[in-house]
Amino acid sequence: MSQTPSQPRKFLVMGNWKMHGSLADNAALLSGLVAGAQRAGDVQLAVCAPAPYLDQACRTLTGTAITWGAQDVSVHDRGAYTGEVSAAMLADFACSWVLCGHSERRAMHGESSALVAAKAVAALGAGLTPVVCVGETLADRDAGQAECVIGDQLDPILALGADALSRMVLAYEPVWAIGTGRTATPEQAQAVHGFIRAALAKQGAAQTRILYGGSVKAANAAALFAQPDIDGALVGGASLIADEFLNIAASVA
Ligand code: 13P
């Protein structure tokens, strides 16, 4: 199921820097992105930086076409939560986006789907757009359980209703394709995106954007973007190279 042709898709290409970077490296990367941003045409560009560098992103990118965001957010507003960063703090640095429930956080920090939904609610409350990540492991896929696992991850998000869903972005990132060089084929990705689109449509939120993530590179981006339900990419490793990241965005036909 694709979106209605009367509303053209606005593609979003978002970098997830993960725990990479330094002030010096980021300065070079960001200046490369700013210098080449026009190559992205109508495609929206965003970078999700480690929290200590959000100030740098804010200072460098304010007034440019590139938006920025964070990689995680607390469910709490304030208080004795050592190490946590609230949505209001992210808003103080003019973040537009925050990743919620990246598979690395689900796997390494035990984040449940209910917690991820609570993080999305916290982000929305501060005016940020949550980018909610879902995806199956290779074992899930091999067991024929991909849709079942993704459906379970989606349930608490879908329960937030059409208004909340219309103010967020979803990202499908098969765990087996992250950092492995092994991308889902465009057909495999589209099958899951179509499944997610149908679930969104059932809630009255068919227009919510769905990004694909997992070893996206300039060489495979065009075929992914040609799929009817892939509205952009969430890019890890390739987002650390300005030229490669911009080439991904420029792959949107
Ligand atoms: P890679 O593009 O490095 O596979 O990472 C994908 C990802 O996890 C983006 O959030």
GROMACS .gro file of N, CA, C and O in nm, residues 6 27 60 64 79 93 112 118 136 140 152 176 183 225 236 245:
model
   64
    6SER      N    1  -0.159   1.218  -0.456
    6SER     CA    2  -0.187   1.361  -0.450
    6SER      C    3  -0.093   1.432  -0.351
    6SER      O    4  -0.077   1.552  -0.357
   27ALA      N    5   3.341   1.903   1.295
   27ALA     CA    6   3.349   2.032   1.224
   27ALA      C    7   3.374   2.007   1.076
   27ALA      O    8   3.310   2.069   0.989
   60THR      N    9   2.651   2.511   1.434
   60THR     CA   10   2.700   2.501   1.296
   60THR      C   11   2.586   2.496   1.194
   60THR      O   12   2.601   2.546   1.083
   64THR      N   13   2.103   2.676   0.820
   64THR     CA   14   2.128   2.594   0.701
   64THR      C   15   2.004   2.507   0.677
   64THR      O   16   1.910   2.505   0.758
   79GLY      N   17   1.497   1.538   3.729
   79GLY     CA   18   1.509   1.468   3.857
   79GLY      C   19   1.636   1.387   3.869
   79GLY      O   20   1.733   1.407   3.796
   93PHE      N   21   1.855   2.273   2.261
   93PHE     CA   22   1.958   2.279   2.156
   93PHE      C   23   1.894   2.267   2.018
   93PHE      O   24   1.960   2.228   1.922
  112SER      N   25   1.242  -0.187   2.638
  112SER     CA   26   1.121  -0.258   2.593
  112SER      C   27   1.043  -0.169   2.497
  112SER      O   28   1.063  -0.047   2.491
  118ALA      N   29   0.703   0.527   2.548
  118ALA     CA   30   0.704   0.635   2.648
  118ALA      C   31   0.807   0.742   2.609
  118ALA      O   32   0.784   0.862   2.630
  136GLU      N   33   1.372  -0.675   1.305
  136GLU     CA   34   1.387  -0.812   1.353
  136GLU      C   35   1.533  -0.857   1.346
  136GLU      O   36   1.611  -0.804   1.268
  140ASP      N   37   1.494  -1.415   1.410
  140ASP     CA   38   1.350  -1.388   1.391
  140ASP      C   39   1.310  -1.412   1.246
  140ASP      O   40   1.209  -1.477   1.215
  152ASP      N   41   0.478  -0.664   1.725
  152ASP     CA   42   0.484  -0.647   1.871
  152ASP      C   43   0.555  -0.516   1.908
  152ASP      O   44   0.515  -0.447   2.003
  176TRP      N   45   1.997  -0.759   1.131
  176TRP     CA   46   2.097  -0.834   1.055
  176TRP      C   47   2.160  -0.752   0.943
  176TRP      O   48   2.259  -0.794   0.883
  183THR      N   49   2.264  -0.550   0.311
  183THR     CA   50   2.140  -0.471   0.306
  183THR      C   51   2.024  -0.564   0.276
  183THR      O   52   2.040  -0.662   0.203
  225PHE      N   53   1.498   0.364  -0.254
  225PHE     CA   54   1.409   0.480  -0.262
  225PHE      C   55   1.303   0.464  -0.371
  225PHE      O   56   1.203   0.536  -0.371
  236GLY      N   57   2.387   0.480   0.911
  236GLY     CA   58   2.490   0.475   1.014
  236GLY      C   59   2.626   0.510   0.956
  236GLY      O   60   2.658   0.627   0.933
  245PHE      N   61   2.720   1.047   0.223
  245PHE     CA   62   2.588   1.080   0.278
  245PHE      C   63   2.509   1.165   0.179
  245PHE      O   64   2.390   1.139   0.153
   0.00000   0.00000   0.00000
